[in-house]
Tab-separated table of C-alpha atoms in Angstrom:
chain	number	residue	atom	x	y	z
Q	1	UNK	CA	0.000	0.000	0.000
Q	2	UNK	CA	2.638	2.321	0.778
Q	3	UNK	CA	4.093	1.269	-2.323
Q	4	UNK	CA	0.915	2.759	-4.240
Q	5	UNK	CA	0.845	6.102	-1.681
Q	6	UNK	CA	4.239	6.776	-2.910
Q	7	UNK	CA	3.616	6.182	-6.791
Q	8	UNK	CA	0.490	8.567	-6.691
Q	9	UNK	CA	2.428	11.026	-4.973
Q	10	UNK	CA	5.179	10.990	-7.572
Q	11	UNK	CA	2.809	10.993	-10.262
Q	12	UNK	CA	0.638	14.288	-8.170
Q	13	UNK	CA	4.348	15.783	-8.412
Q	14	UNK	CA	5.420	15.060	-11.787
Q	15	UNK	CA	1.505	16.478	-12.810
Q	16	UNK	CA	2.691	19.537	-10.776
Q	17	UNK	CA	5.917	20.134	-12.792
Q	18	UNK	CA	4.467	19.538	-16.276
Q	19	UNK	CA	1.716	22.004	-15.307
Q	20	UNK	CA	4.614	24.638	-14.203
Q	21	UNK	CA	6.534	24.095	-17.664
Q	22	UNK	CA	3.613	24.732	-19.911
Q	23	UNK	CA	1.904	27.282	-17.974
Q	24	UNK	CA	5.887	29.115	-18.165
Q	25	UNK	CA	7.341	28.413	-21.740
Q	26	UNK	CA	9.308	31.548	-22.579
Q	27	UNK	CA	12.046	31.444	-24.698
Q	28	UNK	CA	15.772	31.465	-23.544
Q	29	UNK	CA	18.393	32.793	-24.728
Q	30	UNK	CA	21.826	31.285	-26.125
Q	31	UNK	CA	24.361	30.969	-23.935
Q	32	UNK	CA	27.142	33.294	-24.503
Q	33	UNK	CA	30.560	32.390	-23.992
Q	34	UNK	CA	32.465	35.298	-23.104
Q	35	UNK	CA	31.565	38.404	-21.680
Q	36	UNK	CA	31.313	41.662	-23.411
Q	37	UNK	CA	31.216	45.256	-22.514
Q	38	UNK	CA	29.470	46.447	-25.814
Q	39	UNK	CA	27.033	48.979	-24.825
Q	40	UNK	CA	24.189	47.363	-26.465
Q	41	UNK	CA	20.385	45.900	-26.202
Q	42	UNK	CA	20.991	42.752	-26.739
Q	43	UNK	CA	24.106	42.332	-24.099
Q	44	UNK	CA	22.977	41.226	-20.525
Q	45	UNK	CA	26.321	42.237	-19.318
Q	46	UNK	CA	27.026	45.600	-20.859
Q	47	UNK	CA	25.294	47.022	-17.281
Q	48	UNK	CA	27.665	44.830	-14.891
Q	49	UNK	CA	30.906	45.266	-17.153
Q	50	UNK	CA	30.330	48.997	-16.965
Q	51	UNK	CA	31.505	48.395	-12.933
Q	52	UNK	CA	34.931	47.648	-14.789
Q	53	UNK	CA	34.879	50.320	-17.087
Q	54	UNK	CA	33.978	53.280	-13.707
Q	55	UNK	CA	37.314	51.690	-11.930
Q	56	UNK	CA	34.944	49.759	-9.355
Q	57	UNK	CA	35.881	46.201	-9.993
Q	58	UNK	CA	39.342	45.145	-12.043
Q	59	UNK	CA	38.308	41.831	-13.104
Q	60	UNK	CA	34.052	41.525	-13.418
Q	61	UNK	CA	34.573	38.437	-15.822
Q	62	UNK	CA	36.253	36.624	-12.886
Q	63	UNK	CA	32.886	36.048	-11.815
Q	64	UNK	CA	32.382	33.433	-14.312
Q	65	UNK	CA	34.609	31.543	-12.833
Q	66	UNK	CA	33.226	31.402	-9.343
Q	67	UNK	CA	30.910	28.839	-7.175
Q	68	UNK	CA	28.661	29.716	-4.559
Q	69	UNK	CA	26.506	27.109	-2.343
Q	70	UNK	CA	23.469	29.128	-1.210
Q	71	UNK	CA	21.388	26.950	1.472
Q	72	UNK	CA	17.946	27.593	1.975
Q	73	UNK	CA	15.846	28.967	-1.115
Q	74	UNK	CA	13.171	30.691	1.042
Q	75	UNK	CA	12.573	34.104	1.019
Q	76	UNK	CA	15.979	35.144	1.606
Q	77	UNK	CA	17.648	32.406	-0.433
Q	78	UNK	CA	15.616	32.484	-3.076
Q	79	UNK	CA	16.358	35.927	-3.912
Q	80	UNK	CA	19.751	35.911	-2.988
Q	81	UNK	CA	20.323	33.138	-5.754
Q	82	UNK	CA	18.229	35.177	-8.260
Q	83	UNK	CA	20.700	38.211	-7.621
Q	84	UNK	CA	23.984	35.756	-8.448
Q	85	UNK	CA	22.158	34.322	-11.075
Q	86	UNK	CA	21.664	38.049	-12.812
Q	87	UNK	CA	25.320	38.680	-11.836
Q	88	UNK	CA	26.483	36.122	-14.177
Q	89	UNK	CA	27.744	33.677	-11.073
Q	90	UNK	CA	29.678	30.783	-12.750
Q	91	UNK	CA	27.696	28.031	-10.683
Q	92	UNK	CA	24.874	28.122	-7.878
Q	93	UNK	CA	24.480	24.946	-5.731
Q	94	UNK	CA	21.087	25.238	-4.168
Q	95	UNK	CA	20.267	22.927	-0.720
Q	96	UNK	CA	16.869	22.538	0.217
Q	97	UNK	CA	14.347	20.312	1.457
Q	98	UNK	CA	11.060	22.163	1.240
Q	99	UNK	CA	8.182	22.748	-1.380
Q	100	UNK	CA	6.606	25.851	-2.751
Q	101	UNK	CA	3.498	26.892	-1.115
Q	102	UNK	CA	0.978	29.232	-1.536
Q	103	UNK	CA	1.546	30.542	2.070
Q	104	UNK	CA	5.038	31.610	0.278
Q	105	UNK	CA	3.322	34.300	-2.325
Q	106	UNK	CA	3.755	36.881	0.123
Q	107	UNK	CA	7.451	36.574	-0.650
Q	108	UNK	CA	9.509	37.518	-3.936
Q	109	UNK	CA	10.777	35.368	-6.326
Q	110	UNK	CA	8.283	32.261	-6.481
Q	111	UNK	CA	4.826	31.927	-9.042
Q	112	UNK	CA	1.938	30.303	-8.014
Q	113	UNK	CA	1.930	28.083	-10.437
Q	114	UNK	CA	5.136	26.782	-8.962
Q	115	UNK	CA	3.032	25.580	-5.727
Q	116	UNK	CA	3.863	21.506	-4.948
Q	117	UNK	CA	6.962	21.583	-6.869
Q	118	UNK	CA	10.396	21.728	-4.680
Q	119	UNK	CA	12.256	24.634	-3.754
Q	120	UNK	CA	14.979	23.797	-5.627
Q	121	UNK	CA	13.595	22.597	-8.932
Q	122	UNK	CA	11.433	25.344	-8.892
Q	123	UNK	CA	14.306	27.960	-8.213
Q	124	UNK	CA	16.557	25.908	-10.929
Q	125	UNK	CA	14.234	26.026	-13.882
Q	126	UNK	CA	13.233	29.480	-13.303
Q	127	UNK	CA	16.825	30.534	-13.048
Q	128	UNK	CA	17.960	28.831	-15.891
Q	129	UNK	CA	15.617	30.962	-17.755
Q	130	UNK	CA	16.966	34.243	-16.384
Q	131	UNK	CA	20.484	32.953	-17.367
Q	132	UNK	CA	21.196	30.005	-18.750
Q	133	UNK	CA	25.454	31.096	-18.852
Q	134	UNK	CA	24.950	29.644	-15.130
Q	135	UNK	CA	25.265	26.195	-14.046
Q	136	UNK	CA	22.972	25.807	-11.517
Q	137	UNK	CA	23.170	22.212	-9.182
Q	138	UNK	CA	20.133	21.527	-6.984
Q	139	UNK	CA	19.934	18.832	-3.674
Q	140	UNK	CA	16.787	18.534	-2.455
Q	141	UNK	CA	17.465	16.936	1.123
Q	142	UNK	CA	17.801	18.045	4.564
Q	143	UNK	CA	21.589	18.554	5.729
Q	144	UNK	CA	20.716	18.419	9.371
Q	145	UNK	CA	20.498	14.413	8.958
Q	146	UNK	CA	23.609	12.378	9.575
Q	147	UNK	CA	23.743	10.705	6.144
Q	148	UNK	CA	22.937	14.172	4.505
Q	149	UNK	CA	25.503	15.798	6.193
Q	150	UNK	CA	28.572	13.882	4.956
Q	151	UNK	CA	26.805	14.859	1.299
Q	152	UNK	CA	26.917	18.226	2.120
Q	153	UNK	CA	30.395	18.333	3.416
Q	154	UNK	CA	31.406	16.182	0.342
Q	155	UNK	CA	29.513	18.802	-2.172
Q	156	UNK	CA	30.844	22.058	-0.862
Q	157	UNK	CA	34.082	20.780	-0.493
Q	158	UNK	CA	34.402	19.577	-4.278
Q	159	UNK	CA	31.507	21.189	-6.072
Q	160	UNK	CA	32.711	23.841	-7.565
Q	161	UNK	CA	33.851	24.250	-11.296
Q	162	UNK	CA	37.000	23.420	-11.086
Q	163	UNK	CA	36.475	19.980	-8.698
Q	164	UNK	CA	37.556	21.911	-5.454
Q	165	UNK	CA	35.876	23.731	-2.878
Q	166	UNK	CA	33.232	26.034	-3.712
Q	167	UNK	CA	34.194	30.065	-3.445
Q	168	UNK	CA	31.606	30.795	-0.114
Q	169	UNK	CA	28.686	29.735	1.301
Q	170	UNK	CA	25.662	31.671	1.914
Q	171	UNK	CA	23.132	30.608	4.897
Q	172	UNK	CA	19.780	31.049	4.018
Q	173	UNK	CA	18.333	28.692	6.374
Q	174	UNK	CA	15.282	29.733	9.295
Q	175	UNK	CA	16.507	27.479	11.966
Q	176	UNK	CA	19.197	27.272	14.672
Q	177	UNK	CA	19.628	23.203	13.575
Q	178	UNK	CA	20.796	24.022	9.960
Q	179	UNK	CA	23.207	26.941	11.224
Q	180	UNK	CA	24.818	24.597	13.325
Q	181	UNK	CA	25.354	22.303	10.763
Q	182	UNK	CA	26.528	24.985	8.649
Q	183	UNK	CA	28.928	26.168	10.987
Q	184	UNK	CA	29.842	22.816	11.834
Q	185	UNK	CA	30.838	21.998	8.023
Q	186	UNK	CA	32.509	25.113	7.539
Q	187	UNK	CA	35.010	24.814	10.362
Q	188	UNK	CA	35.615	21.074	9.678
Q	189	UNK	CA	36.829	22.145	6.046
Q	190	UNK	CA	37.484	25.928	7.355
Q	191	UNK	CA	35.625	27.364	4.669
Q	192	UNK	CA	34.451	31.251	4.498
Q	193	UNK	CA	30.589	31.724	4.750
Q	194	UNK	CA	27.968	34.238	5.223
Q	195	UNK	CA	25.465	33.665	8.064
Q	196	UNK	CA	22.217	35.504	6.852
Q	197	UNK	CA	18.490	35.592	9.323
Q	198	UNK	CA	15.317	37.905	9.635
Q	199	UNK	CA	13.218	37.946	12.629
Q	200	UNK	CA	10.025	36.160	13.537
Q	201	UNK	CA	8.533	39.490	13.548
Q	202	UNK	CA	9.716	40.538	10.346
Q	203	UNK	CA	10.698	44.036	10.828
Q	204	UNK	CA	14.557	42.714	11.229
Q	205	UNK	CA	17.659	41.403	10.336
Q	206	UNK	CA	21.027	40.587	10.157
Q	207	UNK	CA	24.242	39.116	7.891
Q	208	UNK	CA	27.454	37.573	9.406
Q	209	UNK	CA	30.691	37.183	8.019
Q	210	UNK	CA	32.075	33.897	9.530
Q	211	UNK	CA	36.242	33.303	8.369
Q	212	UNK	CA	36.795	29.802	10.632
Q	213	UNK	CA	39.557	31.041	13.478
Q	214	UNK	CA	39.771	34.781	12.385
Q	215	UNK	CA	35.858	35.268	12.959
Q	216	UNK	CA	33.198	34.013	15.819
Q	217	UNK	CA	31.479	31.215	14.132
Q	218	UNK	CA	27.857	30.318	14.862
Q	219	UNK	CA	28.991	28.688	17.994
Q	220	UNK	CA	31.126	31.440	19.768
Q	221	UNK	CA	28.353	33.292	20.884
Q	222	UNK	CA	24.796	30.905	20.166
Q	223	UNK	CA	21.194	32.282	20.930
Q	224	UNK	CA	19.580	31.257	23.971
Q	225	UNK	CA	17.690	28.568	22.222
Q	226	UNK	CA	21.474	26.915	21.277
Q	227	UNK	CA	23.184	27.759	24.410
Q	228	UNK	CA	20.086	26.134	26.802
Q	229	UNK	CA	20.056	23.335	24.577
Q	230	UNK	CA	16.082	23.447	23.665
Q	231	UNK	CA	14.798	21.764	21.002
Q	232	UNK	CA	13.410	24.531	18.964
Q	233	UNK	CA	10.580	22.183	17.407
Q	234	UNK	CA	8.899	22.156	20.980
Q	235	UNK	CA	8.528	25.959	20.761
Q	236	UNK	CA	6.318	26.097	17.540
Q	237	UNK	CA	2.329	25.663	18.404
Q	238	UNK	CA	-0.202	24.989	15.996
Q	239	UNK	CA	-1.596	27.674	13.865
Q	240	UNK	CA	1.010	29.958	14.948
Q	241	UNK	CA	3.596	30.898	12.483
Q	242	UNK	CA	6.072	33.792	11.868
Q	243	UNK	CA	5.401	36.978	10.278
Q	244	UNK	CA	7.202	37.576	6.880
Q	245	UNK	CA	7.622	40.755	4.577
Q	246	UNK	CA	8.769	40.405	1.423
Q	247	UNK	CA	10.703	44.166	1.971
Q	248	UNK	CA	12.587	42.909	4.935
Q	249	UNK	CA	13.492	40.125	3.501
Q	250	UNK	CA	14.613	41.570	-0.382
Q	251	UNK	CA	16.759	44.116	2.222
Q	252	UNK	CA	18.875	41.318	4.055
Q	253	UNK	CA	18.952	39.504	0.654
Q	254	UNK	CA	20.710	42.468	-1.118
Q	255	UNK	CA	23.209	43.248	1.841
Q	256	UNK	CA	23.695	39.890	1.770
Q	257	UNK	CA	24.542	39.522	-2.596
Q	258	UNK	CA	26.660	43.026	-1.906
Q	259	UNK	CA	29.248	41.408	0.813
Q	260	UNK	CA	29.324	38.302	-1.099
Q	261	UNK	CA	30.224	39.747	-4.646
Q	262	UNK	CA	32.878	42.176	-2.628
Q	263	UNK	CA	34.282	39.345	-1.120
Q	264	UNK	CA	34.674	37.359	-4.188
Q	265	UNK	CA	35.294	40.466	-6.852
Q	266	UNK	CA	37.373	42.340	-4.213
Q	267	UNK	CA	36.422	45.372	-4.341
Q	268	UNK	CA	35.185	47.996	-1.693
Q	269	UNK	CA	35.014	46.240	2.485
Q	270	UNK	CA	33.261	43.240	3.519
Q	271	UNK	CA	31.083	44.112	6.421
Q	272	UNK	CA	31.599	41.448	9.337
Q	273	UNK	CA	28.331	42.123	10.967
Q	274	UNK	CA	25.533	44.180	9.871
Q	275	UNK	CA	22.077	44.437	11.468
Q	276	UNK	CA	18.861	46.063	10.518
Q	277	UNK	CA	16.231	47.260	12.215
Q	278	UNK	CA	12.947	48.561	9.907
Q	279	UNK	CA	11.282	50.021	12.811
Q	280	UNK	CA	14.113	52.621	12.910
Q	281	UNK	CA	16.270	52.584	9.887
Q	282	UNK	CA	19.314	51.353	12.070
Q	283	UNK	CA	22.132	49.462	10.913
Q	284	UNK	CA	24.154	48.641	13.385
Q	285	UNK	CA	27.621	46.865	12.038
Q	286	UNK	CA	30.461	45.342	14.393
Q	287	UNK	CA	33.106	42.493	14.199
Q	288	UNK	CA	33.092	39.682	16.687
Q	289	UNK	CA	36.065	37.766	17.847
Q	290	UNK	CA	36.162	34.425	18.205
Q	291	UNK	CA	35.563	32.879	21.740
Q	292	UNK	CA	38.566	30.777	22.723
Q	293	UNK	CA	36.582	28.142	24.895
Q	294	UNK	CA	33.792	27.907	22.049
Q	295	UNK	CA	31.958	24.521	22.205
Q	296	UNK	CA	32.965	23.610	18.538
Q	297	UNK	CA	36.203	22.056	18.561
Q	298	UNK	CA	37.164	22.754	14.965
Q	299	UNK	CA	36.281	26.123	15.678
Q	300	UNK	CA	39.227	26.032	18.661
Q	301	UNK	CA	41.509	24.327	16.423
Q	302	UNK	CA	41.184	27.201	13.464
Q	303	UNK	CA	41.935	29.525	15.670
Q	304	UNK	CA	45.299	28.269	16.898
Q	305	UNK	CA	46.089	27.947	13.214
Q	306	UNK	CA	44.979	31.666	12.631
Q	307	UNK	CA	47.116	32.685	15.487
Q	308	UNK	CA	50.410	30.613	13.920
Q	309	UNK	CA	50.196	32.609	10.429
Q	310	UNK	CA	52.072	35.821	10.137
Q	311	UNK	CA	50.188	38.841	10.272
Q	312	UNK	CA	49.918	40.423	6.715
Q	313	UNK	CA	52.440	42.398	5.106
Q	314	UNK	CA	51.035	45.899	4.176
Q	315	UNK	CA	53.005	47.505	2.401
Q	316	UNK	CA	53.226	51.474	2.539
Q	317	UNK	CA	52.677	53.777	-0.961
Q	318	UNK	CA	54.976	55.829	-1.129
Q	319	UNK	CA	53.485	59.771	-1.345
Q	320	UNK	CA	55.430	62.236	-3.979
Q	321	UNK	CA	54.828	65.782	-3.848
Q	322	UNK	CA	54.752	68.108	-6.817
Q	323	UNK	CA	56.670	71.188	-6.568
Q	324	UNK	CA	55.145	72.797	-9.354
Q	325	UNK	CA	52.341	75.255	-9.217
Q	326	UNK	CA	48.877	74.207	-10.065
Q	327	UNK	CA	47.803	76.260	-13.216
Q	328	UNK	CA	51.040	78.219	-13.916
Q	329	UNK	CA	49.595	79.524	-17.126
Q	330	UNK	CA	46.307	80.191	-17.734
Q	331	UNK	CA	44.676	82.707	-19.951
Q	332	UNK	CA	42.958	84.954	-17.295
Q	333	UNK	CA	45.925	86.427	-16.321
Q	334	UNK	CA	46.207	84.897	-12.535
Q	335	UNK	CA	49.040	85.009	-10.692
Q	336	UNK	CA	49.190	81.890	-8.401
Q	337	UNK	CA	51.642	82.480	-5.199
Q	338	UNK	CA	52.910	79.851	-2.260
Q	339	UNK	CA	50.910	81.201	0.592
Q	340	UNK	CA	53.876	79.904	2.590
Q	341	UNK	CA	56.453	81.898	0.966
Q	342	UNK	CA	58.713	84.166	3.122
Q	343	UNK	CA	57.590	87.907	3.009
Q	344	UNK	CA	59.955	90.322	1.927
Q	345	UNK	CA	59.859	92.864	4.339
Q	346	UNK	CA	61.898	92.835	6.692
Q	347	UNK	CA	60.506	91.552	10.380
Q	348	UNK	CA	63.776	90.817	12.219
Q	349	UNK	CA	62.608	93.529	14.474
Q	350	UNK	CA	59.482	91.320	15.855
Q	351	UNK	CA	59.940	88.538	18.442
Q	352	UNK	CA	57.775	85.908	17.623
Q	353	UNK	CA	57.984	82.488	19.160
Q	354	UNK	CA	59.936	79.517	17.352
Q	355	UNK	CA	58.282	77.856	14.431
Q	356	UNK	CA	55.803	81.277	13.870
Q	357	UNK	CA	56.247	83.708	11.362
Q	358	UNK	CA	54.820	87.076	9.795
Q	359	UNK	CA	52.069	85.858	7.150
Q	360	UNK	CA	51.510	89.638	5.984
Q	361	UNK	CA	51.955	93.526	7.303
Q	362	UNK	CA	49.718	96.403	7.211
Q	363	UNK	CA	51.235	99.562	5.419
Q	364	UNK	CA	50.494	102.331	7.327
Q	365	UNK	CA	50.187	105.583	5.302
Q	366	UNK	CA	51.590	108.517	6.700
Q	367	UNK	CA	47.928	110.186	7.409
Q	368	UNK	CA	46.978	107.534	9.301
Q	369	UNK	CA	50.403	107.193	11.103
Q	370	UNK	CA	50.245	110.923	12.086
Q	371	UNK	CA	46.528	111.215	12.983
Q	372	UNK	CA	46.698	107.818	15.337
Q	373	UNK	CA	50.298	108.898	16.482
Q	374	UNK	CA	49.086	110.873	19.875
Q	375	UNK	CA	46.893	107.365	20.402
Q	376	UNK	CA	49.524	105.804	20.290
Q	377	UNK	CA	51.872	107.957	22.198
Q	378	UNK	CA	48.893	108.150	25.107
Q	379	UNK	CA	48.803	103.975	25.029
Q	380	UNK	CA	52.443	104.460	26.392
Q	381	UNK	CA	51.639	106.122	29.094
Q	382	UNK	CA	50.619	104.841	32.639
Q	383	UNK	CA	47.132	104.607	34.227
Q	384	UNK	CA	48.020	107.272	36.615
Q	385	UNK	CA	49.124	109.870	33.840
Q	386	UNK	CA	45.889	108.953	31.715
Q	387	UNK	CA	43.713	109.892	35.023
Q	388	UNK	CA	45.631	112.733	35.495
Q	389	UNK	CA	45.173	113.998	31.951
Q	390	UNK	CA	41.509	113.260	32.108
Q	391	UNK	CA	41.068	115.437	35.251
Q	392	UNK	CA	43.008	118.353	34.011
Q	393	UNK	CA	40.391	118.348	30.690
C-alpha cells in the first residue's frame, strides 16, 4: 500500500511540474561564452561590465569563474540566488528540502503556479531561464540528517567548477539546527561563509561574516535557544507561524549579494556584521572575535592555526609631492603664489615664538600714522598719567 501512496504522490508531483513548464514556456536565450562590454540591447552584461569600465571592480569576468553554495531557497535564499544568477555567477548549488506553497506568495521570487513543486527545482528552472550562462546544481534533502551531512560536506568541499571547494557559502536557512550544521561543516573544512536571518517578527535582520579562526562562528556566541540546549521544534504551536515581509526580507537579501560579490570580486570592504532594524532605519555593524573556549572544537583548532600565520604584510605607498604650481599659465591672467612663501619685508625687528612667522603687514600711510600717532603715544603712558590727563580736561 505504501508502495501505491508513494507512486500517486510521484505521479501528483510530476503532474505539478508539467503544469509549471507549460503554464511558463518563454524562450531562452543562447548561452554566450564570453563576456562583453558592448554597450548594447541585446548584451545582458554591458550594465555589470560597466563596474569595470567606472574603476569599481578590475576583473568583473572573474565572476564566471566562481561557485557559490546558497542553502535555503526561502525568502531570503531564493532571492539571494536570483541576484547571483543576474550577476552572471559561474555556478549556484542550491540545498533545500522544502516545497513551494501558496503561504510563500507573500514573498519575492516564487509563481503560483510553482506551488507543490520543490524549492529547488522550482528555483533551478526558473533561473535557468533568467540565465542560462549559469550552471545551476540543486539537492533537495535536509543537511541536518547524519547521512545528509557527509553529502553536504562532500559537495561544498568539491563542487565547484574546477572539482575543489566552492568560493563561499551563503546561509539562508530559518533554523538554529541548519546553522549549526553549517557552521559545523565550515570549520571542519574551514571554509568562508555568510550567516544571513530575519526575525520572527519581520521588521529585522542581520548578515554575518564567519572566516573559521579569524571570525566568531555560529557557535562562539549561540542564541539562547542553542546555548540552553532546547529543542526549537517544541517551541512552535499549531496555527502559529512567523510573520514575513517580502521588503525585509529583499533588504537582508541584497546586503547579503553586496558582501558576497565584494568578497569574491574584491572590491570595496566586507562588512563582518551588519544588522537592521525597519522600525528605525538602524544598521548597526560590528566584528566579533572568536571565543577561545567555544563549544565547537574545529572552531578552537582554526583559531590556533589563525594565530600561527604571520600577520599580513602591508606595504606602505609611497606619497610624492609636486613642486610645481597648479595652473602656472592660464589665460585669465592669474598670478598663483605659495601662501607659505617668506615675506619680503623685513621683520627681524618682531619677536615671535619659534616655528611662527609674519604671514603679511599692514602699510600704514603717513595720514593715518600721524593722525593715530598721539593714540599711540597716550597707550604708552601709565594709568596714573591717563587719570591725570583726564582730570586736568
Amino acid at each position: 500500500m505504501s508502495t501505491v501512496e508513494e507512486l500517486q504522490k510521484k505521479v501528483r508531483e510530476l503532474e505539478a511540474k508539467l503544469a509549471a513548464v507549460q503554464g511558463n514556456v518563454a524562450p531562452v536565450r543562447q548561452k554566450i561564452d564570453v563576456m562583453s562590454a558592448e554597450v548594447v540591447d541585446s548584451n545582458p552584461y554591458s550594465r555589470l561590465m560597466a563596474l569595470k569600465r567606472m574603476g569599481i571592480v578590475d576583473n568583473y569576468e572573474k565572476i564566471r569563474e566562481l561557485s557559490v553554495a546558497v542553502v535555503g531557497v526561502g525568502g531570503v535564499g531564493s532571492v539571494t540566488a536570483e541576484m547571483l544568477t543576474r550577476c552572471g555567477i559561474g555556478k549556484l548549488i542550491l540545498f533545500d528540502y522544502d516545497k513551494v506553497e501558496l503561504a510563500n506568495m507573500n514573498r519575492l521570487f516564487f509563481q503560483p503556479h510553482q506551488a507543490g513543486l520543490s524549492k529547488v527545482d522550482a528555483a533551478a528552472a526558473t533561473l535557468q531561464a533568467i540565465n542560462p550562462d549559469v550552471t545551476i546544481d540543486a539537492h533537495n534533502y535536509n543537511i541536518t540528517t547524519v547521512d545528509n551531512f557527509q553529502k553536504f560536506c562532500d559537495t561544498i568541499s568539491t563542487g565547484s567548477l574546477t572539482g575543489g571547494p566552492v568560493n563561499l557559502v551563503l546561509s539562508c536557512v530559518d533554523n538554529f539546527e541548519a546553522r549549526m550544521a553549517i557552521n559545523t561543516a565550515c570549520n571542519e573544512l574551514s571554509q568562508n561563509w555568510f550567516e544571513s536571518g530575519v526575525s520572527e517578527n519581520a521588521v529585522s535582520g542581520h548578515i554575518q561574516f564567519i572566516a573559521p579562526g579569524e571570525t566568531a562562528c555560529f557557535a562562539c556566541a549561540p542564541p539562547l535557544v542553542v546555548a540552553s540546549n532546547i529543542d526549537e521544534k517544541t517551541l512552535k504551536r499549531d496555527g502559529v507561524c512567523a510573520a514575513s515581509l517580502p521588503t525585509t526580507m529583499g533588504i537582508v537579501a541584497g546586503f547579503l549579494v553586496q558582501n558576497a560579490l565584494k568578497y569574491l570580486l574584491g572590491f570595496g570592504t566586507v562588512t563582518y556584521y551588519l544588522g537592521y532594524s525597519a522600525l528605525t532605519d538602524f544598521f548597526p555593524t560590528m566584528c566579533l572575535k572568536p571565543n577561545p573556549q567555544c563549544s565547537d572544537s574545529q572552531c578552537v583548532v582554526r583559531q590556533k592555526e589563525a594565530r600561527a600565520r604571520p600577520p599580513p604584510v602591508e606595504l606602505a605607498a609611497e606619497v610624492c609631492e609636486d613642486a610645481r604650481p597648479l595652473h602656472a599659465d592660464n589665460s585669465w591672467g592669474i598670478c598663483l603664489i605659495d601662501e607659505n612663501a617668506p615675506e619680503e619685508e623685513d621683520s627681524s625687528n618682531l619677536r615671535l615664538a619659534e616655528g611662527v612667522q609674519v604671514a603679511y603687514s599692514v602699510a600704514l600711510d603717513s595720514s593715518t600714522e600721524s593722525s593715530t600717532g598721539g593714540a599711540v603715544a597716550a597707550s604708552e603712558l601709565s594709568l596714573e598719567d591717563l587719570m591725570a590727563q583726564m582730570k586736568a580736561m
